[in-house]
Tab-separated table of C-alpha atoms in Angstrom:
chain	number	residue	atom	x	y	z
A	1	MET	CA	-101.239	-158.352	97.127
A	2	SER	CA	-98.231	-156.685	98.723
A	3	ILE	CA	-94.866	-158.399	98.597
A	4	LEU	CA	-93.338	-155.975	101.113
A	5	THR	CA	-92.996	-158.401	104.017
A	6	PRO	CA	-90.786	-157.994	107.101
A	7	PRO	CA	-87.253	-159.391	106.734
A	8	SER	CA	-86.105	-162.389	108.688
A	9	SER	CA	-83.254	-160.499	110.331
A	10	PRO	CA	-84.212	-159.255	113.829
A	11	ALA	CA	-81.894	-156.287	113.388
A	12	LEU	CA	-83.948	-155.036	110.452
A	13	SER	CA	-87.477	-156.153	111.329
A	14	SER	CA	-88.477	-153.024	113.218
A	15	ALA	CA	-87.294	-150.653	110.503
A	16	SER	CA	-88.967	-152.729	107.786
A	17	ASP	CA	-92.264	-152.969	109.675
A	18	ASP	CA	-92.393	-149.237	110.324
A	19	PHE	CA	-91.495	-148.447	106.743
A	20	ALA	CA	-94.088	-150.886	105.425
A	21	LEU	CA	-96.741	-148.990	107.360
A	22	LEU	CA	-95.635	-145.684	105.875
A	23	LEU	CA	-95.493	-147.099	102.369
A	24	ASP	CA	-98.848	-148.846	102.684
A	25	SER	CA	-100.405	-145.605	103.834
A	26	GLU	CA	-98.820	-143.613	101.012
A	27	LEU	CA	-99.827	-145.986	98.241
A	28	ALA	CA	-103.296	-146.387	99.698
A	29	ALA	CA	-103.653	-142.613	99.661
A	30	GLU	CA	-102.420	-142.549	96.066
A	31	SER	CA	-105.003	-145.156	95.155
A	32	ALA	CA	-107.720	-143.146	96.881
A	33	ASP	CA	-106.824	-140.116	94.788
A	34	GLU	CA	-107.410	-142.254	91.702
A	35	GLY	CA	-110.764	-143.452	93.063
A	36	SER	CA	-109.785	-147.121	93.381
A	37	GLU	CA	-110.172	-147.455	97.176
A	38	PRO	CA	-113.675	-147.705	98.727
A	39	ALA	CA	-114.522	-144.987	101.216
A	40	ALA	CA	-115.352	-147.564	103.889
A	41	ASN	CA	-111.831	-148.966	103.685
A	42	ARG	CA	-110.340	-145.475	104.047
A	43	GLU	CA	-112.450	-144.775	107.129
A	44	GLU	CA	-111.453	-148.116	108.633
A	45	ALA	CA	-107.757	-147.329	108.116
A	46	GLU	CA	-108.159	-143.895	109.670
A	47	ASP	CA	-109.779	-145.364	112.794
A	48	LEU	CA	-106.825	-147.602	113.598
A	49	ASP	CA	-104.959	-146.521	116.753
A	50	ASP	CA	-101.891	-147.560	118.696
A	51	GLU	CA	-103.732	-150.405	120.458
A	52	ASN	CA	-104.218	-152.071	117.064
A	53	GLU	CA	-100.564	-151.835	116.090
A	54	GLU	CA	-100.281	-155.500	115.118
A	55	ARG	CA	-103.364	-155.258	112.952
A	56	ARG	CA	-101.941	-152.180	111.226
A	57	LYS	CA	-98.755	-154.093	110.488
A	58	ARG	CA	-100.810	-156.740	108.675
A	59	LEU	CA	-102.243	-154.140	106.320
A	60	ARG	CA	-100.670	-154.529	102.903
A	61	LEU	CA	-100.995	-152.990	99.496
A	62	ASP	CA	-104.132	-154.917	98.462
A	63	SER	CA	-106.197	-151.728	98.375
A	64	ALA	CA	-103.721	-150.203	95.933
A	65	SER	CA	-103.254	-153.268	93.722
A	66	ASN	CA	-105.605	-151.998	91.041
A	67	SER	CA	-103.715	-148.718	90.600
A	68	SER	CA	-102.253	-148.209	87.183
A	69	CYS	CA	-98.643	-149.078	86.401
A	70	PRO	CA	-96.354	-147.799	84.941
A	71	PRO	CA	-94.941	-145.790	86.456
A	72	HIS	CA	-94.153	-148.333	89.127
A	73	PRO	CA	-93.825	-147.050	92.729
A	74	GLY	CA	-90.966	-149.402	93.565
A	75	PHE	CA	-89.526	-152.891	93.346
A	76	MET	CA	-88.576	-155.743	95.643
A	77	TRP	CA	-86.297	-158.392	94.139
A	78	GLY	CA	-87.136	-156.969	90.719
A	79	VAL	CA	-90.921	-157.246	91.196
A	80	CYS	CA	-93.225	-154.213	91.413
A	81	ILE	CA	-94.568	-153.812	94.954
A	82	ARG	CA	-97.950	-152.680	93.578
A	83	CYS	CA	-98.818	-154.597	90.447
A	84	GLY	CA	-96.478	-157.587	90.853
A	85	VAL	CA	-94.927	-157.510	87.368
A	86	LEU	CA	-91.220	-157.939	86.753
A	87	LYS	CA	-89.142	-154.789	86.545
A	88	PRO	CA	-88.755	-153.781	82.901
A	89	ASN	CA	-85.324	-153.029	81.510
A	90	SER	CA	-86.436	-149.509	80.708
A	91	GLU	CA	-89.411	-148.174	82.610
A	92	PRO	CA	-91.399	-145.197	81.294
A	93	GLY	CA	-91.724	-142.607	83.998
A	94	GLY	CA	-88.224	-142.662	85.402
A	95	SER	CA	-86.797	-145.953	86.730
A	96	ALA	CA	-83.446	-144.166	86.708
A	97	SER	CA	-84.731	-142.048	89.575
A	98	ASN	CA	-85.368	-145.050	91.813
A	99	VAL	CA	-83.547	-144.990	95.152
A	100	ALA	CA	-82.265	-148.224	96.716
A	101	LEU	CA	-83.128	-148.614	100.409
A	102	LYS	CA	-81.069	-151.694	101.200
A	103	TYR	CA	-80.859	-150.998	104.919
A	104	ILE	CA	-84.636	-151.416	105.126
A	105	HIS	CA	-84.712	-154.548	102.984
A	106	GLU	CA	-82.297	-156.160	100.558
A	107	GLU	CA	-83.083	-155.524	96.868
A	108	PHE	CA	-85.690	-152.879	97.720
A	109	GLU	CA	-85.991	-149.634	95.793
A	110	LEU	CA	-88.568	-146.872	95.553
A	111	ALA	CA	-89.388	-144.345	92.884
A	112	GLY	CA	-88.127	-140.893	93.797
A	113	ASP	CA	-91.588	-139.312	93.951
A	114	VAL	CA	-92.957	-142.061	96.203
A	115	LEU	CA	-89.930	-141.811	98.495
A	116	ALA	CA	-90.443	-138.042	98.714
A	117	ARG	CA	-94.020	-138.542	99.895
A	118	VAL	CA	-92.987	-141.239	102.376
A	119	ARG	CA	-90.353	-138.869	103.775
A	120	GLU	CA	-93.010	-136.178	104.170
A	121	ASP	CA	-95.244	-138.609	106.054
A	122	GLU	CA	-92.381	-139.664	108.310
A	123	LEU	CA	-91.487	-136.027	108.946
A	124	ARG	CA	-95.036	-135.210	110.025
A	125	GLN	CA	-95.134	-138.185	112.380
A	126	VAL	CA	-91.763	-137.429	113.949
A	127	LEU	CA	-92.447	-133.712	114.368
A	128	GLY	CA	-95.815	-134.613	115.837
A	129	LYS	CA	-93.914	-136.374	118.618
A	130	ARG	CA	-91.779	-133.232	119.040
A	131	LYS	CA	-88.725	-135.038	117.774
A	132	LEU	CA	-86.103	-134.405	115.097
A	133	PHE	CA	-83.747	-136.762	113.238
A	134	LEU	CA	-80.175	-137.563	114.285
A	135	VAL	CA	-77.673	-139.392	112.065
A	136	LEU	CA	-74.722	-140.878	113.951
A	137	ASP	CA	-71.355	-141.992	112.652
A	138	LEU	CA	-69.682	-144.944	114.398
A	139	ASP	CA	-65.864	-144.959	114.219
A	140	HIS	CA	-64.151	-142.163	116.151
A	141	THR	CA	-67.574	-140.674	116.990
A	142	LEU	CA	-69.308	-143.254	119.187
A	143	LEU	CA	-66.502	-145.813	119.449
A	144	ASN	CA	-63.016	-146.853	118.365
A	145	SER	CA	-62.052	-150.278	117.012
A	146	ALA	CA	-58.702	-151.929	116.354
A	147	ARG	CA	-57.758	-155.296	114.898
A	148	TRP	CA	-55.938	-157.589	117.293
A	149	MET	CA	-52.894	-157.554	115.001
A	150	GLU	CA	-52.753	-153.740	115.233
A	151	VAL	CA	-52.549	-153.694	119.019
A	152	PHE	CA	-48.998	-154.076	120.326
A	153	PRO	CA	-48.261	-156.427	123.261
A	154	ASP	CA	-47.770	-153.632	125.801
A	155	GLU	CA	-51.112	-152.095	124.829
A	156	THR	CA	-52.810	-155.500	125.004
A	157	ALA	CA	-51.384	-156.024	128.488
A	158	TYR	CA	-52.790	-152.654	129.576
A	159	LEU	CA	-56.221	-153.515	128.176
A	160	GLU	CA	-56.240	-156.912	129.868
A	161	HIS	CA	-55.203	-155.492	133.226
A	162	THR	CA	-57.321	-152.335	133.257
A	163	TYR	CA	-60.513	-153.347	131.462
A	164	MET	CA	-60.814	-157.141	131.181
A	165	ASN	CA	-59.635	-157.919	134.716
A	166	VAL	CA	-62.867	-156.580	136.209
A	167	PRO	CA	-65.350	-158.487	138.407
A	168	GLU	CA	-68.302	-159.763	136.384
A	169	ASP	CA	-70.825	-157.916	138.548
A	170	LYS	CA	-69.174	-154.639	137.460
A	171	ILE	CA	-69.642	-155.390	133.733
A	172	PRO	CA	-72.971	-154.446	132.087
A	173	ALA	CA	-74.786	-157.428	130.603
A	174	LEU	CA	-74.886	-157.675	126.817
A	175	SER	CA	-78.156	-159.150	125.590
A	176	ASN	CA	-78.387	-161.842	122.933
A	177	GLY	CA	-78.902	-160.922	119.313
A	178	ALA	CA	-75.432	-160.074	118.027
A	179	PRO	CA	-74.729	-161.203	114.434
A	180	ALA	CA	-73.355	-164.740	114.291
A	181	VAL	CA	-70.206	-163.609	112.471
A	182	ALA	CA	-69.216	-161.669	115.583
A	183	GLY	CA	-68.767	-164.953	117.406
A	184	VAL	CA	-68.210	-164.605	121.122
A	185	ILE	CA	-68.366	-161.002	122.303
A	186	GLN	CA	-66.487	-160.679	125.552
A	187	PRO	CA	-67.419	-157.452	127.339
A	188	GLY	CA	-65.023	-155.875	129.778
A	189	GLY	CA	-65.207	-152.855	132.020
A	190	GLY	CA	-65.512	-149.296	130.771
A	191	GLY	CA	-67.157	-150.221	127.470
A	192	LEU	CA	-64.312	-152.335	126.080
A	193	HIS	CA	-65.279	-155.437	124.078
A	194	ARG	CA	-63.257	-158.271	122.593
A	195	ILE	CA	-65.035	-159.566	119.484
A	196	HIS	CA	-63.614	-162.976	118.709
A	197	GLY	CA	-65.343	-163.634	115.382
A	198	MET	CA	-63.959	-160.424	113.904
A	199	GLN	CA	-60.724	-160.402	115.919
A	200	LEU	CA	-61.426	-156.878	117.054
A	201	TRP	CA	-61.076	-154.758	120.118
A	202	THR	CA	-63.908	-152.204	120.300
A	203	LYS	CA	-64.091	-149.458	122.889
A	204	LEU	CA	-67.313	-147.520	123.304
A	205	ARG	CA	-66.822	-143.833	123.957
A	206	PRO	CA	-67.575	-142.969	127.594
A	207	PHE	CA	-71.170	-141.832	128.125
A	208	ALA	CA	-72.254	-143.572	124.880
A	209	HIS	CA	-75.193	-145.498	126.355
A	210	LYS	CA	-76.414	-142.557	128.417
A	211	PHE	CA	-76.040	-140.291	125.396
A	212	LEU	CA	-78.214	-142.559	123.266
A	213	GLU	CA	-80.796	-142.869	126.015
A	214	GLU	CA	-81.124	-139.095	126.394
A	215	ALA	CA	-80.900	-138.344	122.666
A	216	SER	CA	-83.646	-140.874	121.909
A	217	LYS	CA	-86.085	-138.678	123.815
A	218	LEU	CA	-85.517	-135.892	121.296
A	219	PHE	CA	-84.542	-137.640	118.057
A	220	GLU	CA	-85.263	-140.577	115.775
A	221	MET	CA	-81.733	-141.931	115.362
A	222	TYR	CA	-79.866	-143.541	112.476
A	223	VAL	CA	-76.417	-145.125	112.311
A	224	TYR	CA	-74.560	-144.211	109.106
A	225	THR	CA	-71.054	-145.591	108.600
A	226	MET	CA	-68.678	-146.175	105.729
A	227	GLY	CA	-67.891	-149.557	107.269
A	228	GLU	CA	-69.091	-152.929	106.034
A	229	ARG	CA	-72.622	-154.102	106.774
A	230	MET	CA	-71.794	-156.792	109.319
A	231	TYR	CA	-69.426	-154.500	111.192
A	232	ALA	CA	-72.094	-151.792	111.297
A	233	VAL	CA	-74.755	-154.144	112.649
A	234	THR	CA	-72.359	-155.568	115.256
A	235	MET	CA	-71.345	-152.122	116.496
A	236	ALA	CA	-74.984	-151.035	116.602
A	237	HIS	CA	-75.674	-154.074	118.776
A	238	LEU	CA	-72.949	-153.101	121.243
A	239	LEU	CA	-74.400	-149.593	121.475
A	240	ASP	CA	-78.042	-150.630	121.432
A	241	PRO	CA	-78.381	-154.282	122.520
A	242	THR	CA	-82.201	-154.247	122.620
A	243	GLY	CA	-82.684	-152.273	119.422
A	244	LYS	CA	-84.835	-149.634	121.100
A	245	PHE	CA	-82.759	-146.665	119.911
A	246	PHE	CA	-81.931	-147.407	116.264
A	247	LYS	CA	-84.782	-149.844	115.499
A	248	GLY	CA	-82.896	-151.317	112.570
A	249	ARG	CA	-81.986	-147.950	111.027
A	250	VAL	CA	-78.356	-148.921	110.359
A	251	ILE	CA	-76.842	-147.686	107.092
A	252	SER	CA	-73.497	-149.122	105.942
A	253	GLN	CA	-71.320	-148.364	102.923
A	254	ARG	CA	-73.121	-150.854	100.702
A	255	ASP	CA	-76.460	-149.210	101.559
A	256	SER	CA	-75.306	-145.719	100.612
A	257	THR	CA	-76.083	-144.287	97.194
A	258	CYS	CA	-72.543	-142.881	97.062
A	259	ARG	CA	-69.429	-145.037	97.339
A	260	GLN	CA	-67.039	-142.544	98.943
A	261	THR	CA	-69.416	-140.067	100.608
A	262	LYS	CA	-72.552	-140.002	102.708
A	263	ASP	CA	-75.890	-138.506	101.763
A	264	LEU	CA	-79.263	-137.889	103.423
A	265	ASP	CA	-81.175	-139.109	100.359
A	266	ILE	CA	-81.896	-142.457	102.037
A	267	VAL	CA	-82.733	-141.045	105.462
A	268	LEU	CA	-86.484	-140.823	105.938
A	269	GLY	CA	-86.610	-137.219	107.065
A	270	ALA	CA	-86.455	-133.774	105.526
A	271	ASP	CA	-82.991	-132.194	105.490
A	272	SER	CA	-84.401	-129.260	107.459
A	273	ALA	CA	-84.989	-131.549	110.458
A	274	VAL	CA	-81.815	-133.685	110.391
A	275	LEU	CA	-78.677	-133.227	112.476
A	276	ILE	CA	-75.502	-135.225	111.851
A	277	LEU	CA	-72.724	-136.205	114.257
A	278	ASP	CA	-69.558	-137.267	112.456
A	279	ASP	CA	-65.816	-136.818	112.926
A	280	THR	CA	-65.178	-136.285	109.186
A	281	GLU	CA	-66.599	-133.231	107.443
A	282	ALA	CA	-65.391	-134.277	103.983
A	283	VAL	CA	-67.763	-137.251	103.722
A	284	TRP	CA	-70.793	-134.934	103.861
A	285	PRO	CA	-70.154	-132.571	100.903
A	286	LYS	CA	-73.866	-131.848	100.394
A	287	HIS	CA	-74.897	-131.555	104.023
A	288	ARG	CA	-72.228	-129.635	105.921
A	289	ALA	CA	-74.866	-127.259	107.297
A	290	ASN	CA	-76.477	-130.238	109.068
A	291	LEU	CA	-73.176	-131.448	110.493
A	292	ILE	CA	-71.791	-131.175	113.993
A	293	VAL	CA	-68.155	-132.242	113.735
A	294	MET	CA	-67.009	-134.460	116.599
A	295	GLU	CA	-63.503	-134.572	117.981
A	296	ARG	CA	-62.073	-137.938	116.997
A	297	TYR	CA	-61.973	-140.592	119.689
A	298	HIS	CA	-58.433	-142.036	119.507
A	299	PHE	CA	-58.532	-144.735	122.140
A	300	PHE	CA	-56.140	-147.173	120.447
A	301	GLN	CA	-52.649	-146.245	119.306
A	302	SER	CA	-53.426	-147.693	115.859
A	303	SER	CA	-56.030	-144.964	115.474
A	304	CYS	CA	-53.383	-142.290	115.934
A	305	ARG	CA	-51.121	-144.048	113.434
A	306	GLN	CA	-53.992	-144.207	110.943
A	307	PHE	CA	-54.283	-140.414	110.961
A	308	GLY	CA	-50.548	-139.751	111.158
A	309	LEU	CA	-50.728	-138.252	114.647
A	310	GLU	CA	-47.671	-138.010	116.849
A	311	ASN	CA	-49.760	-137.526	119.975
A	312	PRO	CA	-50.262	-140.545	122.254
A	313	SER	CA	-53.546	-142.408	122.209
A	314	LEU	CA	-55.691	-142.628	125.315
A	315	THR	CA	-54.411	-146.133	126.041
A	316	LYS	CA	-50.822	-144.911	125.731
A	317	ALA	CA	-51.579	-142.122	128.199
A	318	GLU	CA	-53.514	-144.600	130.386
A	319	ARG	CA	-56.487	-142.248	130.339
A	320	ASP	CA	-59.982	-142.037	128.906
A	321	GLU	CA	-62.542	-139.319	128.304
A	322	SER	CA	-64.588	-138.187	131.267
A	323	LYS	CA	-68.149	-139.463	131.261
A	324	ASP	CA	-69.586	-136.227	132.604
A	325	GLU	CA	-67.374	-133.776	130.701
A	326	GLY	CA	-66.326	-135.761	127.638
A	327	ALA	CA	-67.210	-135.195	124.001
A	328	LEU	CA	-70.589	-136.964	124.055
A	329	ALA	CA	-71.716	-135.221	127.232
A	330	ASN	CA	-70.758	-131.877	125.677
A	331	VAL	CA	-72.494	-132.466	122.366
A	332	LEU	CA	-75.652	-133.713	124.079
A	333	LYS	CA	-76.094	-130.237	125.542
A	334	VAL	CA	-75.733	-128.751	122.057
A	335	LEU	CA	-78.338	-131.128	120.644
A	336	GLN	CA	-80.714	-130.315	123.477
A	337	ARG	CA	-80.284	-126.599	122.814
A	338	ILE	CA	-80.943	-126.939	119.074
A	339	HIS	CA	-83.978	-129.153	119.694
A	340	SER	CA	-85.379	-126.692	122.218
A	341	ASP	CA	-84.857	-123.706	119.914
A	342	PHE	CA	-86.439	-125.532	116.974
A	343	PHE	CA	-89.704	-126.247	118.730
A	344	MET	CA	-89.717	-122.931	120.558
A	345	GLU	CA	-89.451	-120.951	117.337
A	346	SER	CA	-91.681	-123.154	115.162
A	347	ASP	CA	-95.409	-122.797	114.850
A	348	ASP	CA	-96.982	-125.830	116.530
A	349	SER	CA	-98.880	-126.805	113.412
A	350	ARG	CA	-96.321	-126.081	110.681
A	351	TYR	CA	-92.791	-126.365	112.094
A	352	THR	CA	-91.254	-123.985	109.585
A	353	CYS	CA	-87.860	-123.749	111.302
A	354	ASP	CA	-84.718	-125.271	109.851
A	355	VAL	CA	-82.158	-126.996	112.082
A	356	ARG	CA	-79.394	-125.747	109.786
A	357	ASP	CA	-80.238	-122.123	110.555
A	358	ILE	CA	-80.522	-122.801	114.283
A	359	THR	CA	-77.223	-124.707	114.340
A	360	SER	CA	-75.513	-121.811	112.585
A	361	VAL	CA	-76.851	-119.340	115.161
A	362	VAL	CA	-75.774	-121.505	118.105
A	363	ARG	CA	-72.319	-121.955	116.562
A	364	SER	CA	-71.933	-118.206	116.021
A	365	GLU	CA	-72.342	-117.582	119.752
A	366	ILE	CA	-69.230	-119.587	120.706
A	367	LEU	CA	-66.625	-116.861	120.092
A	368	SER	CA	-68.996	-113.927	119.956
A	369	GLY	CA	-67.301	-110.809	121.299
A	370	CYS	CA	-63.799	-111.988	120.376
A	371	LYS	CA	-61.728	-109.974	117.916
A	372	LEU	CA	-58.785	-111.910	116.497
A	373	VAL	CA	-55.614	-111.014	114.671
A	374	PHE	CA	-53.256	-113.667	113.311
A	375	SER	CA	-49.476	-113.635	113.503
A	376	ARG	CA	-47.530	-115.662	110.932
A	377	ILE	CA	-50.279	-118.226	110.675
A	378	PHE	CA	-50.811	-117.843	106.953
A	379	PRO	CA	-48.138	-118.126	104.223
A	380	THR	CA	-46.499	-114.835	103.281
A	381	ASP	CA	-47.833	-115.175	99.735
A	382	CYS	CA	-51.422	-115.567	100.938
A	383	LEU	CA	-53.195	-112.543	99.472
A	384	GLU	CA	-56.672	-113.360	100.800
A	385	PRO	CA	-56.381	-114.824	104.305
A	386	GLU	CA	-60.119	-114.326	104.803
A	387	LEU	CA	-60.645	-117.241	102.409
A	388	THR	CA	-58.511	-119.685	104.413
A	389	PRO	CA	-60.234	-122.445	106.423
A	390	LEU	CA	-59.020	-121.118	109.802
A	391	TRP	CA	-60.262	-117.579	109.167
A	392	ARG	CA	-63.642	-118.826	107.941
A	393	LEU	CA	-63.953	-121.133	110.920
A	394	CYS	CA	-63.372	-118.229	113.304
A	395	VAL	CA	-66.070	-116.240	111.545
A	396	ASP	CA	-68.485	-119.189	111.726
A	397	LEU	CA	-67.818	-119.336	115.469
A	398	GLY	CA	-68.831	-115.705	115.797
A	399	ALA	CA	-65.418	-114.039	116.066
A	400	GLU	CA	-64.365	-110.910	114.204
A	401	CYS	CA	-61.068	-111.298	112.338
A	402	VAL	CA	-58.811	-108.419	111.304
A	403	LEU	CA	-55.459	-108.006	109.587
A	404	ALA	CA	-53.951	-105.332	111.848
A	405	HIS	CA	-53.952	-105.090	115.625
A	406	ASP	CA	-55.356	-102.222	117.659
A	407	ASP	CA	-56.763	-101.760	121.151
A	408	SER	CA	-60.054	-103.436	120.215
A	409	VAL	CA	-58.323	-106.757	119.464
A	410	THR	CA	-58.897	-109.342	122.208
A	411	HIS	CA	-56.775	-112.266	120.935
A	412	VAL	CA	-53.579	-112.785	118.980
A	413	VAL	CA	-53.399	-116.238	117.379
A	414	ALA	CA	-49.806	-117.342	116.806
A	415	LEU	CA	-47.319	-120.211	116.743
A	416	ASP	CA	-44.323	-118.081	117.714
A	417	ARG	CA	-44.387	-115.958	120.865
A	418	PHE	CA	-41.552	-113.710	119.623
A	419	THR	CA	-43.348	-112.109	116.674
A	420	ASP	CA	-44.181	-108.403	116.888
A	421	LYS	CA	-47.879	-109.086	117.319
A	422	ALA	CA	-47.226	-111.734	119.979
A	423	LYS	CA	-45.033	-109.287	121.928
A	424	TRP	CA	-47.712	-106.617	121.536
A	425	ALA	CA	-50.296	-109.010	123.006
A	426	LYS	CA	-48.139	-109.552	126.094
A	427	GLU	CA	-47.441	-105.856	126.530
A	428	HIS	CA	-51.112	-104.896	126.251
A	429	ARG	CA	-52.486	-107.828	128.274
A	430	LYS	CA	-54.246	-109.418	125.338
A	431	PHE	CA	-54.776	-113.145	125.008
A	432	LEU	CA	-51.981	-114.895	123.107
A	433	VAL	CA	-53.250	-118.309	122.034
A	434	HIS	CA	-52.236	-121.280	119.912
A	435	PRO	CA	-54.452	-121.953	116.832
A	436	ALA	CA	-55.630	-125.084	118.612
A	437	TRP	CA	-57.687	-122.754	120.806
A	438	VAL	CA	-59.953	-122.153	117.813
A	439	GLU	CA	-60.117	-125.865	117.024
A	440	ALA	CA	-61.040	-126.568	120.640
A	441	ALA	CA	-63.871	-124.029	120.471
A	442	HIS	CA	-65.122	-125.802	117.366
A	443	SER	CA	-65.013	-129.200	119.084
A	444	LEU	CA	-66.298	-128.198	122.516
A	445	TRP	CA	-68.980	-125.746	121.368
A	446	ARG	CA	-67.870	-123.255	123.997
A	447	ARG	CA	-65.076	-120.731	124.473
A	448	PRO	CA	-62.070	-122.645	125.831
A	449	ASN	CA	-59.849	-121.409	128.625
A	450	GLU	CA	-57.121	-119.400	126.916
A	451	LEU	CA	-54.567	-120.363	129.587
A	452	GLU	CA	-54.749	-123.976	128.405
A	453	PHE	CA	-53.522	-122.999	124.920
A	454	PRO	CA	-50.313	-121.018	125.446
A	455	VAL	CA	-47.813	-120.258	122.712
A	456	ARG	CA	-44.495	-121.829	123.699
A	457	GLU	CA	-41.074	-121.504	122.148
A	458	GLY	CA	-40.292	-124.234	119.650
A	459	GLN	CA	-43.716	-125.862	119.965
A	460	THR	CA	-45.988	-125.906	116.946
A	461	ARG	CA	-48.139	-128.867	117.990
A	462	ALA	CA	-51.261	-128.336	120.032
A	463	PRO	CA	-50.443	-128.036	123.757
A	464	VAL	CA	-53.122	-130.646	124.567
A	465	PHE	CA	-53.598	-134.031	122.893
A	466	THR	CA	-57.387	-134.048	123.286
A	467	PHE	CA	-59.825	-131.208	123.824
A	468	ALA	CA	-62.377	-133.222	125.789
A	469	LYS	CA	-61.622	-133.678	129.476
A	470	THR	CA	-59.807	-136.922	130.278
A	471	VAL	CA	-59.342	-138.881	133.499
A	472	ASN	CA	-57.098	-141.639	134.793
A	473	VAL	CA	-59.157	-144.793	134.339
A	474	GLU	CA	-58.256	-146.590	137.572
A	475	VAL	CA	-58.507	-143.436	139.683
A	476	GLU	CA	-61.921	-142.679	138.205
A	477	ARG	CA	-63.103	-146.248	138.778
A	478	ASN	CA	-62.010	-146.157	142.419
A	479	ARG	CA	-63.797	-142.835	142.872
A	480	GLU	CA	-67.022	-144.236	141.396
A	481	GLU	CA	-66.839	-147.328	143.609
A	482	LYS	CA	-66.286	-145.134	146.654
A	483	ASP	CA	-69.285	-142.965	145.718
A	484	GLN	CA	-71.475	-146.061	145.325
A	485	THR	CA	-70.349	-147.365	148.711
A	486	ASN	CA	-71.208	-144.062	150.380
């Protein structure tokens, strides 16, 4: 009899139920290959449809209980999920290859070969719905949090006045179901929340809920954060109060197989069909081709201090990202393009495309047609500038980079407008831009307006403090109220 039962936590029940179905199906199929499952039972399982969902969830591993162990397919609380024996200290057949899937159920692990087959099954089901997989980071990607002690009195006063002093009918309702440790969650306007149990301010990035709603039509979504488990579940609740988007697929640091980095080995989907949104490239050393790097959301001043930034935070500037033209609205268009290209190019029955290849092609169109030369950007002792991160980024974005300027050059990238190349650019009506212009192209996934990135005397910092469009919060709120009235 199966011991893989749904967990008691509502936040995890959906993910565990769905995974139990996949695992039951996989082990039942394995048993059938060994001749241990009657044909009538196989036909009965194949006839189940969506209307019998609850009945399907009651199916367990009974049909596979007679299969031979070892090797064991997996363990729950140290007990084999197929034969029911205790996990041996040293299992023939590769217990070292077991993968822990704690976000699905505590103390649950699967053998690598079984997990590979389950991932294949999940991939077929998801692609059959014309969907892909999307892994989402939390902090600085979908939201920004700050401890109460990190927020200075003047910033707290601004938050209270601008966000918490809002009529209740203007604040979206937050359904029940938040983890008890969060205590009272006091929602304000504009996606700001005061979480009393954790003594946190959390600000959702503008357009977050709409982004998740639209992305869910194209992707099966996971949360993957290096934060603690309870923080991850609480933030997922703020973003997805009903659980309809993530369905319990929330991976925290303790659930990851790597302590300091993130990996797709515990995501139930083939790497060729997974896209990642994260603000930190370094935490994905094995999956950078899957990654879309997000501009960091620095709402609180403590966030800027954390990263050593001299620029003001959004609260300090009394601004916020635009809902319609902010980072999430921009990246949604990119995701929609990649999804469309994937299913347009793939054979309907095989889906042989790879999102990594498509993402690379889309990225290479951003600065296509631009020919760049750099002026005093690299150290004088740099013998191979083509190996530097900035040069390689430009190439990834589709630009051609050269060492010497001629009439075919379209842009001079510089920090000093008095260099010979910078003067040449002015004389020949070429674009003279700050290096931040390249970074903006990388963040916005489009060619930025060169006039917004001038090279000024004595200024080495980026001429803008955020690439995404920002708005004055109170002005924007008054405009929205006026539009609703009209």
